Amino acid sequence: MNFTFRRKRISGILTVVPANVRSFVEEMKNFNFPEARSLKLKEVMGFDKHRLVEPGVCISDLAVFGLEHLFSRGLLGPSDLDALILVTQSPDHFIPPTSNIIQGRLKLKSDMLCMDINQGCSGFIIGLVQAFLLLEQESIRKVAVVNADVLSRKTSPKDRNSYPLIGDAASITIVERDTEDSRIHANLKMDGTRNEILMIPAGGFRLPSTPETAVLNDVGDNNLRARDHLRMDGSAVFNFVQVEVPPLIEALLSQAGVPMNAVDYFFCHQPNRFMLQKLADKMRVPYAKMPSNVVENFGNSSGVTIPTVITFNMKERLLKEKLKVCLAGFGVGLTWCAMLLDLGFLDFNNIIEYQ
Amino acid sequence: MKTVAEILKEIRPEFDFAASKDFIADGMLDSFDVVTLVAMLDKNFGISIQGVDIVPENFKNYEMIEALLRKSGVKQ
């Protein structure tokens, strides 16, 4: 599905990562694998350090910390926000929406819209699409897209397929109207028939959590996981990304009339280095134009990896200049999407640590 | 330049790959071993095996791996 937006812009991005750094080498002893095999995998996939929240820390804690950081530095006024869109798969509670909890903790005005969106690896782009749509309303001038997940709390520490790559993080992206006649193009696709490829089977209403769903089972490849934990069919996800994402991006660029080599950077969701380099090879994009260094420094925090890759690699540059960038997200749902926009002259573009 | 057999031995030294007709079904290569194998084949032969070709069927045995190498540009 194609979208085109006029006169909209991203004016600032802030990423919040937990101060707690864990290393793959330290965690290798938790996995039932020979050390040499784990070290080979470290090299190929880019596993190294990842950022995980301490027990009890929720997404609203990260989001409130980030928004207070912006308020206290005068980078955003609390009364400026007309909408707060929260994209997450790890809400504080089923009820109420965590966006309302954030609004309440920050004592934001009541004349605003708060909404939660349950999306994963594509969630950042879906949140932006929703924000751009809201900005068509006269009453909405500034929107905060908060993307946050703490999925380490739902990942088995004895599952080598998932745990080494998982990371926790939040991002706050401010979206507003553009005085220039700018165009933003987006393309979204969904396939719910493949929803079980990435799933937490238990804990919802279909299969409530019980002592039985918390039992660790041997799920093959020497990995131990409970039904309360995140399950990822790595091979299926890999194949899905390689088959679906390149034509999606090609179609987006064609729709926008922009050749591949006119794009300065491809900021993609960050599942692991290997997958991204194969994607770059397929699209004939130099690795330098498609950074893949988030998993090794922070871990994969679902949709938040896109703002993380931007703030980590382009911190100063996007304050001073404007670049043509293509964003791409793919995963849970299954959902895959891409967005082409001019990004730059931001009011802020930074990573901070949650203490 | 290493041979495919040498690379397999490096990844899983405990197995006799020559005695197997299906490395995947016999539990000699898991999905992450396949990823490691692809990275090593790419580096060793100076190629980039296409992402869409990284499916278990293409790594079942020596014949399938060699066919994949040929498809990826290795002259044998």
Tab-separated table of C-alpha atoms in Angstrom:
chain	number	residue	atom	x	y	z
A	1	MET	CA	0.000	0.000	0.000
A	2	ASN	CA	1.424	3.341	-1.098
A	3	PHE	CA	1.320	6.568	0.897
A	4	THR	CA	2.484	10.046	-0.024
A	5	PHE	CA	2.657	12.890	2.479
A	6	ARG	CA	3.256	16.565	1.734
A	7	ARG	CA	4.756	19.227	3.971
A	8	LYS	CA	5.638	16.947	6.890
A	9	ARG	CA	9.006	16.541	8.574
A	10	ILE	CA	10.872	14.845	11.359
A	11	SER	CA	12.325	17.601	13.551
A	12	GLY	CA	14.176	15.605	16.196
A	13	ILE	CA	15.141	12.087	17.280
A	14	LEU	CA	16.221	10.910	20.715
A	15	THR	CA	17.143	7.316	21.547
A	16	VAL	CA	17.173	6.063	25.132
A	17	VAL	CA	19.199	2.924	25.898
A	18	PRO	CA	19.639	1.241	29.281
A	19	ALA	CA	23.001	1.890	30.941
A	20	ASN	CA	23.274	-1.830	31.690
A	21	VAL	CA	25.671	-3.363	29.105
A	22	ARG	CA	25.936	-7.159	28.791
A	23	SER	CA	28.474	-8.962	26.649
A	24	PHE	CA	28.033	-12.021	24.469
A	25	VAL	CA	31.308	-13.511	25.683
A	26	GLU	CA	30.117	-13.380	29.301
A	27	GLU	CA	26.752	-14.884	28.384
A	28	MET	CA	28.122	-17.746	26.258
A	29	LYS	CA	28.229	-20.016	29.310
A	30	ASN	CA	24.412	-19.885	29.448
A	31	PHE	CA	24.146	-21.600	26.077
A	32	ASN	CA	24.635	-25.310	25.468
A	33	PHE	CA	27.181	-24.793	22.714
A	34	PRO	CA	30.932	-25.242	22.431
A	35	GLU	CA	32.711	-21.934	22.893
A	36	ALA	CA	34.403	-22.101	19.485
A	37	ARG	CA	31.044	-22.331	17.682
A	38	SER	CA	29.622	-19.421	19.644
A	39	LEU	CA	32.677	-17.294	18.852
A	40	LYS	CA	32.311	-18.025	15.121
A	41	LEU	CA	28.710	-16.907	15.334
A	42	LYS	CA	29.736	-13.760	17.184
A	43	GLU	CA	31.977	-12.833	14.272
A	44	VAL	CA	29.384	-13.485	11.569
A	45	MET	CA	26.263	-12.077	13.210
A	46	GLY	CA	27.907	-9.175	14.991
A	47	PHE	CA	26.947	-10.314	18.493
A	48	ASP	CA	28.994	-8.411	21.052
A	49	LYS	CA	27.395	-6.020	23.511
A	50	HIS	CA	23.725	-5.462	24.138
A	51	ARG	CA	21.760	-3.140	26.384
A	52	LEU	CA	19.203	-4.675	28.706
A	53	VAL	CA	16.944	-3.094	31.303
A	54	GLU	CA	17.266	-4.076	34.945
A	55	PRO	CA	14.398	-6.208	36.313
A	56	GLY	CA	11.256	-4.160	36.831
A	57	VAL	CA	12.052	-1.427	34.306
A	58	CYS	CA	9.187	-0.852	31.853
A	59	ILE	CA	8.842	1.043	28.604
A	60	SER	CA	7.067	3.969	30.271
A	61	ASP	CA	10.170	4.454	32.456
A	62	LEU	CA	12.383	4.785	29.367
A	63	ALA	CA	9.875	7.025	27.557
A	64	VAL	CA	9.297	9.364	30.527
A	65	PHE	CA	13.063	9.597	31.067
A	66	GLY	CA	13.564	10.584	27.420
A	67	LEU	CA	10.743	13.115	27.279
A	68	GLU	CA	11.858	14.721	30.568
A	69	HIS	CA	15.344	14.993	29.064
A	70	LEU	CA	13.890	16.967	26.138
A	71	PHE	CA	11.668	19.137	28.353
A	72	SER	CA	14.468	19.978	30.792
A	73	ARG	CA	16.761	21.105	27.980
A	74	GLY	CA	14.137	23.204	26.243
A	75	LEU	CA	14.216	20.967	23.158
A	76	LEU	CA	10.483	20.324	23.445
A	77	GLY	CA	7.719	22.038	25.372
A	78	PRO	CA	5.308	19.782	27.312
A	79	SER	CA	2.300	21.741	26.032
A	80	ASP	CA	3.526	21.509	22.419
A	81	LEU	CA	2.487	17.885	22.012
A	82	ASP	CA	-0.932	17.370	20.451
A	83	ALA	CA	-0.553	13.620	20.091
A	84	LEU	CA	1.570	10.857	21.560
A	85	ILE	CA	1.750	7.675	19.533
A	86	LEU	CA	3.361	4.777	21.345
A	87	VAL	CA	4.525	1.794	19.302
A	88	THR	CA	5.343	-1.216	21.438
A	89	GLN	CA	4.940	-4.953	21.938
A	90	SER	CA	5.768	-4.798	25.635
A	91	PRO	CA	3.228	-2.486	27.298
A	92	ASP	CA	3.329	-1.826	31.047
A	93	HIS	CA	-0.163	-3.402	31.330
A	94	PHE	CA	-2.886	-4.784	29.043
A	95	ILE	CA	-5.112	-2.013	30.413
A	96	PRO	CA	-4.752	1.008	30.294
A	97	PRO	CA	-2.799	2.061	27.203
A	98	THR	CA	0.795	2.830	28.150
A	99	SER	CA	0.624	6.070	26.129
A	100	ASN	CA	-1.955	7.302	28.676
A	101	ILE	CA	0.348	6.251	31.507
A	102	ILE	CA	3.176	8.285	29.964
A	103	GLN	CA	0.870	11.276	29.499
A	104	GLY	CA	-0.246	11.007	33.125
A	105	ARG	CA	3.243	10.669	34.578
A	106	LEU	CA	4.392	13.739	32.655
A	107	LYS	CA	1.185	15.679	33.447
A	108	LEU	CA	0.714	16.558	29.786
A	109	LYS	CA	-2.382	18.489	28.710
A	110	SER	CA	-5.684	16.604	28.418
A	111	ASP	CA	-6.468	18.184	25.038
A	112	MET	CA	-4.366	15.654	23.165
A	113	LEU	CA	-4.551	12.223	21.596
A	114	CYS	CA	-2.746	9.216	23.060
A	115	MET	CA	-2.733	5.861	21.316
A	116	ASP	CA	-0.862	2.580	21.509
A	117	ILE	CA	0.037	0.625	18.385
A	118	ASN	CA	1.118	-3.004	18.723
A	119	GLN	CA	3.801	-3.413	16.083
A	120	GLY	CA	7.362	-4.692	16.090
A	121	CYS	CA	10.224	-4.373	13.653
A	122	SER	CA	8.174	-2.204	11.263
A	123	GLY	CA	6.679	-0.207	14.105
A	124	PHE	CA	8.797	2.903	13.742
A	125	ILE	CA	7.629	3.471	10.160
A	126	ILE	CA	4.020	2.581	10.973
A	127	GLY	CA	4.132	5.084	13.847
A	128	LEU	CA	5.457	7.758	11.497
A	129	VAL	CA	2.710	7.027	8.955
A	130	GLN	CA	0.109	7.451	11.689
A	131	ALA	CA	1.728	10.697	12.835
A	132	PHE	CA	1.775	12.132	9.310
A	133	LEU	CA	-1.911	11.243	8.915
A	134	LEU	CA	-2.773	13.002	12.197
A	135	LEU	CA	-0.920	16.114	11.064
A	136	GLU	CA	-3.568	16.558	8.358
A	137	GLN	CA	-5.815	17.795	11.178
A	138	GLU	CA	-5.767	21.537	11.935
A	139	SER	CA	-5.715	20.833	15.673
A	140	ILE	CA	-2.599	18.690	15.523
A	141	ARG	CA	0.674	20.522	15.044
A	142	LYS	CA	3.224	18.360	16.778
A	143	VAL	CA	3.285	14.610	17.386
A	144	ALA	CA	5.650	12.488	19.469
A	145	VAL	CA	6.181	9.014	18.048
A	146	VAL	CA	7.461	6.984	20.973
A	147	ASN	CA	8.789	3.583	19.961
A	148	ALA	CA	9.844	1.381	22.877
A	149	ASP	CA	10.371	-2.259	23.745
A	150	VAL	CA	11.865	-4.230	26.635
A	151	LEU	CA	11.623	-7.674	25.084
A	152	SER	CA	14.653	-9.003	26.966
A	153	ARG	CA	12.142	-9.632	29.736
A	154	LYS	CA	10.329	-12.059	27.417
A	155	THR	CA	13.375	-13.794	25.937
A	156	SER	CA	14.926	-16.977	27.304
A	157	PRO	CA	18.532	-16.450	28.488
A	158	LYS	CA	19.142	-20.045	27.365
A	159	ASP	CA	17.964	-19.478	23.786
A	160	ARG	CA	21.047	-18.774	21.709
A	161	ASN	CA	18.866	-18.037	18.662
A	162	SER	CA	17.288	-14.981	20.289
A	163	TYR	CA	18.901	-13.830	23.505
A	164	PRO	CA	22.331	-12.644	22.227
A	165	LEU	CA	20.746	-10.310	19.734
A	166	ILE	CA	17.928	-8.855	21.817
A	167	GLY	CA	18.183	-5.315	23.141
A	168	ASP	CA	15.931	-2.914	25.023
A	169	ALA	CA	15.478	0.726	24.027
A	170	ALA	CA	13.084	3.593	23.456
A	171	SER	CA	13.044	6.435	20.983
A	172	ILE	CA	11.185	9.702	20.774
A	173	THR	CA	10.713	11.179	17.324
A	174	ILE	CA	9.058	14.547	16.912
A	175	VAL	CA	7.029	15.022	13.754
A	176	GLU	CA	5.504	18.278	12.579
A	177	ARG	CA	4.491	20.253	9.506
A	178	ASP	CA	7.166	21.403	7.086
A	179	THR	CA	7.234	24.928	5.718
A	180	GLU	CA	8.918	23.575	2.579
A	181	ASP	CA	6.906	21.724	-0.069
A	182	SER	CA	8.456	18.385	0.857
A	183	ARG	CA	7.277	14.906	-0.135
A	184	ILE	CA	7.525	11.710	1.889
A	185	HIS	CA	6.753	8.384	0.245
A	186	ALA	CA	5.960	5.154	2.068
A	187	ASN	CA	5.060	1.613	1.116
A	188	LEU	CA	3.614	-0.900	3.594
A	189	LYS	CA	2.794	-4.587	3.246
A	190	MET	CA	1.317	-7.154	5.630
A	191	ASP	CA	0.963	-10.941	5.635
A	192	GLY	CA	-0.829	-12.263	8.688
A	193	THR	CA	-0.806	-15.829	7.357
A	194	ARG	CA	2.811	-16.004	8.515
A	195	ASN	CA	2.154	-14.511	11.967
A	196	GLU	CA	3.630	-17.473	13.859
A	197	ILE	CA	7.171	-16.918	12.551
A	198	LEU	CA	7.724	-14.320	15.295
A	199	MET	CA	5.542	-14.798	18.336
A	200	ILE	CA	5.247	-14.965	22.105
A	201	PRO	CA	2.797	-17.895	22.277
A	202	ALA	CA	1.588	-17.525	25.878
A	203	GLY	CA	0.579	-14.601	28.049
A	204	GLY	CA	-2.370	-13.229	26.075
A	205	PHE	CA	-5.995	-14.300	26.177
A	206	ARG	CA	-5.545	-17.175	23.679
A	207	LEU	CA	-3.063	-18.941	25.931
A	208	PRO	CA	-2.781	-17.293	29.356
A	209	SER	CA	0.475	-17.664	31.280
A	210	THR	CA	0.482	-20.570	33.733
A	211	PRO	CA	3.227	-22.452	35.581
A	212	GLU	CA	3.210	-24.870	32.609
A	213	THR	CA	3.815	-22.160	30.008
A	214	ALA	CA	6.810	-20.962	32.072
A	215	VAL	CA	8.577	-24.345	31.887
A	216	LEU	CA	11.731	-24.338	29.741
A	217	ASN	CA	11.593	-26.900	26.930
A	218	ASP	CA	14.339	-28.158	24.661
A	219	VAL	CA	13.269	-26.648	21.334
A	220	GLY	CA	16.108	-28.114	19.278
A	221	ASP	CA	19.548	-26.842	18.393
A	222	ASN	CA	20.330	-27.099	22.154
A	223	ASN	CA	18.113	-24.118	22.941
A	224	LEU	CA	15.807	-23.947	25.964
A	225	ARG	CA	12.682	-21.801	25.776
A	226	ALA	CA	9.263	-21.512	27.452
A	227	ARG	CA	5.987	-20.676	25.761
A	228	ASP	CA	6.085	-17.395	27.712
A	229	HIS	CA	9.185	-16.470	25.727
A	230	LEU	CA	9.759	-14.876	22.346
A	231	ARG	CA	9.948	-17.501	19.611
A	232	MET	CA	11.690	-16.650	16.374
A	233	ASP	CA	11.987	-18.907	13.363
A	234	GLY	CA	15.304	-17.450	12.235
A	235	SER	CA	15.500	-19.258	8.893
A	236	ALA	CA	11.982	-18.245	7.909
A	237	VAL	CA	12.579	-14.626	8.935
A	238	PHE	CA	15.831	-14.537	6.987
A	239	ASN	CA	14.192	-15.892	3.852
A	240	PHE	CA	11.220	-13.528	4.211
A	241	VAL	CA	13.514	-10.494	4.397
A	242	GLN	CA	15.640	-11.510	1.413
A	243	VAL	CA	12.603	-12.248	-0.764
A	244	GLU	CA	10.259	-9.399	0.183
A	245	VAL	CA	12.319	-6.360	1.143
A	246	PRO	CA	14.372	-5.626	-2.035
A	247	PRO	CA	11.322	-5.457	-4.331
A	248	LEU	CA	9.483	-3.328	-1.780
A	249	ILE	CA	12.277	-0.754	-1.725
A	250	GLU	CA	12.586	-0.844	-5.509
A	251	ALA	CA	8.846	-0.203	-5.823
A	252	LEU	CA	9.046	2.674	-3.336
A	253	LEU	CA	11.892	4.364	-5.205
A	254	SER	CA	10.106	3.845	-8.503
A	255	GLN	CA	6.939	5.373	-7.041
A	256	ALA	CA	8.972	8.376	-5.897
A	257	GLY	CA	10.963	8.593	-9.161
A	258	VAL	CA	14.249	8.409	-7.260
A	259	PRO	CA	17.080	6.146	-8.482
A	260	MET	CA	18.795	3.840	-5.984
A	261	ASN	CA	22.102	5.721	-6.222
A	262	ALA	CA	20.411	9.018	-5.303
A	263	VAL	CA	19.678	7.697	-1.816
A	264	ASP	CA	22.383	8.776	0.636
A	265	TYR	CA	21.631	6.159	3.301
A	266	PHE	CA	19.446	3.132	3.874
A	267	PHE	CA	18.565	3.011	7.563
A	268	CYS	CA	17.106	-0.453	8.023
A	269	HIS	CA	15.784	-2.378	10.976
A	270	GLN	CA	18.772	-4.181	12.547
A	271	PRO	CA	18.175	-7.929	13.028
A	272	ASN	CA	21.851	-8.850	12.668
A	273	ARG	CA	24.850	-7.853	10.554
A	274	PHE	CA	24.772	-10.941	8.324
A	275	MET	CA	21.170	-10.414	7.245
A	276	LEU	CA	21.746	-6.751	6.447
A	277	GLN	CA	24.892	-7.384	4.448
A	278	LYS	CA	23.052	-9.999	2.375
A	279	LEU	CA	20.283	-7.456	1.837
A	280	ALA	CA	22.825	-4.834	0.748
A	281	ASP	CA	24.455	-7.327	-1.629
A	282	LYS	CA	21.094	-8.164	-3.171
A	283	MET	CA	20.250	-4.487	-3.659
A	284	ARG	CA	23.802	-3.661	-4.827
A	285	VAL	CA	24.101	-1.027	-2.120
A	286	PRO	CA	27.566	-0.430	-0.579
A	287	TYR	CA	27.747	-1.513	3.073
A	288	ALA	CA	28.747	2.035	4.038
A	289	LYS	CA	25.356	3.257	2.838
A	290	MET	CA	23.486	0.667	4.896
A	291	PRO	CA	24.924	0.734	8.425
A	292	SER	CA	24.605	-2.584	10.297
A	293	ASN	CA	26.311	-1.824	13.616
A	294	VAL	CA	23.386	-1.633	16.025
A	295	VAL	CA	23.193	-5.286	17.107
A	296	GLU	CA	26.893	-5.346	18.075
A	297	ASN	CA	26.608	-2.158	20.136
A	298	PHE	CA	23.073	-2.170	21.524
A	299	GLY	CA	21.150	-5.288	20.457
A	300	ASN	CA	17.992	-5.587	18.391
A	301	SER	CA	15.220	-3.556	20.012
A	302	SER	CA	12.575	-4.205	17.313
A	303	GLY	CA	11.431	-1.007	15.582
A	304	VAL	CA	13.625	1.160	17.792
A	305	THR	CA	16.678	-0.047	15.868
A	306	ILE	CA	15.867	2.420	13.063
A	307	PRO	CA	16.076	5.568	15.225
A	308	THR	CA	19.035	3.925	16.979
A	309	VAL	CA	20.970	3.409	13.740
A	310	ILE	CA	20.250	7.036	12.789
A	311	THR	CA	21.235	8.616	16.116
A	312	PHE	CA	24.278	6.363	16.560
A	313	ASN	CA	25.762	6.878	13.088
A	314	MET	CA	24.562	10.377	12.156
A	315	LYS	CA	24.494	12.168	15.490
A	316	GLU	CA	26.160	15.443	14.458
A	317	ARG	CA	25.732	15.257	10.700
A	318	LEU	CA	21.939	15.400	10.689
A	319	LEU	CA	22.015	18.567	12.763
A	320	LYS	CA	23.946	20.360	10.031
A	321	GLU	CA	22.706	18.962	6.726
A	322	LYS	CA	19.837	17.230	5.007
A	323	LEU	CA	20.151	13.779	3.452
A	324	LYS	CA	17.895	11.663	1.291
A	325	VAL	CA	17.278	8.519	3.296
A	326	CYS	CA	15.306	5.332	2.895
A	327	LEU	CA	14.014	3.679	6.053
A	328	ALA	CA	13.020	-0.003	5.997
A	329	GLY	CA	11.398	-2.170	8.644
A	330	PHE	CA	10.514	-5.858	8.471
A	331	GLY	CA	9.431	-8.554	10.873
A	332	VAL	CA	6.624	-9.297	13.319
A	333	GLY	CA	3.232	-9.633	11.681
A	334	LEU	CA	4.576	-10.325	9.169
A	335	THR	CA	4.900	-6.689	8.189
A	336	TRP	CA	7.378	-4.991	5.910
A	337	CYS	CA	7.568	-1.349	4.927
A	338	ALA	CA	9.833	1.383	3.640
A	339	MET	CA	9.816	5.161	3.657
A	340	LEU	CA	11.733	7.681	1.554
A	341	LEU	CA	12.281	11.150	2.959
A	342	ASP	CA	14.675	14.057	3.265
A	343	LEU	CA	16.016	13.974	6.799
A	344	GLY	CA	18.146	16.674	8.376
A	345	PHE	CA	18.597	20.032	10.052
A	346	LEU	CA	17.194	18.341	13.130
A	347	ASP	CA	16.699	20.192	16.407
A	348	PHE	CA	18.232	17.214	18.200
A	349	ASN	CA	19.600	13.797	17.245
A	350	ASN	CA	21.112	12.019	20.190
A	351	ILE	CA	21.451	8.828	22.255
A	352	ILE	CA	21.231	8.983	26.031
A	353	GLU	CA	21.528	6.341	28.751
A	354	TYR	CA	18.695	5.488	31.089
A	355	GLN	CA	20.073	5.379	34.634
B	1	MET	CA	42.090	-21.499	-0.518
B	2	LYS	CA	40.275	-24.036	1.640
B	3	THR	CA	38.035	-26.795	0.311
B	4	VAL	CA	34.375	-27.142	1.299
B	5	ALA	CA	35.333	-30.223	3.336
B	6	GLU	CA	37.957	-28.256	5.259
B	7	ILE	CA	35.469	-25.483	6.019
B	8	LEU	CA	32.851	-27.958	7.237
B	9	LYS	CA	35.459	-29.623	9.422
B	10	GLU	CA	36.339	-26.250	10.907
B	11	ILE	CA	32.704	-25.530	11.785
B	12	ARG	CA	31.780	-28.971	13.168
B	13	PRO	CA	35.012	-30.962	13.737
B	14	GLU	CA	33.142	-33.717	15.575
B	15	PHE	CA	31.300	-34.974	12.455
B	16	ASP	CA	32.309	-37.118	9.474
B	17	PHE	CA	30.559	-35.228	6.677
B	18	ALA	CA	31.728	-37.697	4.020
B	19	ALA	CA	29.554	-40.367	5.638
B	20	SER	CA	26.341	-38.337	5.397
B	21	LYS	CA	23.946	-37.748	2.517
B	22	ASP	CA	21.944	-35.106	4.398
B	23	PHE	CA	23.859	-32.842	6.779
B	24	ILE	CA	20.677	-31.097	7.930
B	25	ALA	CA	18.528	-34.183	8.589
B	26	ASP	CA	21.454	-35.890	10.327
B	27	GLY	CA	21.752	-32.930	12.717
B	28	MET	CA	25.259	-32.002	11.613
B	29	LEU	CA	24.422	-28.405	10.657
B	30	ASP	CA	21.870	-26.239	12.447
B	31	SER	CA	20.538	-22.973	11.076
B	32	PHE	CA	23.310	-20.929	12.693
B	33	ASP	CA	25.973	-23.307	11.363
B	34	VAL	CA	24.544	-22.641	7.901
B	35	VAL	CA	24.984	-18.912	8.459
B	36	THR	CA	28.588	-19.488	9.568
B	37	LEU	CA	29.167	-21.745	6.550
B	38	VAL	CA	27.819	-19.112	4.136
B	39	ALA	CA	30.050	-16.419	5.646
B	40	MET	CA	33.092	-18.684	5.337
B	41	LEU	CA	32.257	-19.768	1.772
B	42	ASP	CA	31.747	-16.116	0.751
B	43	LYS	CA	35.116	-15.125	2.184
B	44	ASN	CA	36.997	-18.181	0.941
B	45	PHE	CA	35.722	-18.058	-2.650
B	46	GLY	CA	35.332	-14.263	-2.936
B	47	ILE	CA	31.602	-14.457	-3.647
B	48	SER	CA	28.318	-13.408	-2.062
B	49	ILE	CA	25.831	-16.257	-1.955
B	50	GLN	CA	22.438	-14.665	-2.514
B	51	GLY	CA	20.200	-14.376	0.529
B	52	VAL	CA	17.305	-16.107	-1.232
B	53	ASP	CA	19.538	-19.152	-1.780
B	54	ILE	CA	20.277	-19.542	1.935
B	55	VAL	CA	17.743	-22.301	2.546
B	56	PRO	CA	18.492	-25.669	4.215
B	57	GLU	CA	18.007	-27.638	0.961
B	58	ASN	CA	21.080	-26.003	-0.560
B	59	PHE	CA	23.309	-27.244	2.281
B	60	LYS	CA	22.157	-30.869	2.523
B	61	ASN	CA	25.307	-32.439	1.092
B	62	TYR	CA	28.492	-31.770	-0.869
B	63	GLU	CA	26.714	-31.931	-4.241
B	64	MET	CA	24.164	-29.283	-3.273
B	65	ILE	CA	26.813	-26.996	-1.783
B	66	GLU	CA	28.976	-27.305	-4.878
B	67	ALA	CA	25.981	-26.575	-7.122
B	68	LEU	CA	25.294	-23.475	-5.047
B	69	LEU	CA	28.911	-22.362	-5.369
B	70	ARG	CA	28.708	-22.732	-9.144
B	71	LYS	CA	25.468	-20.723	-9.202
B	72	SER	CA	27.189	-18.050	-7.104
B	73	GLY	CA	30.022	-17.686	-9.609
B	74	VAL	CA	32.681	-20.162	-8.487
B	75	LYS	CA	34.335	-21.905	-11.459
B	76	GLN	CA	35.126	-25.535	-10.681
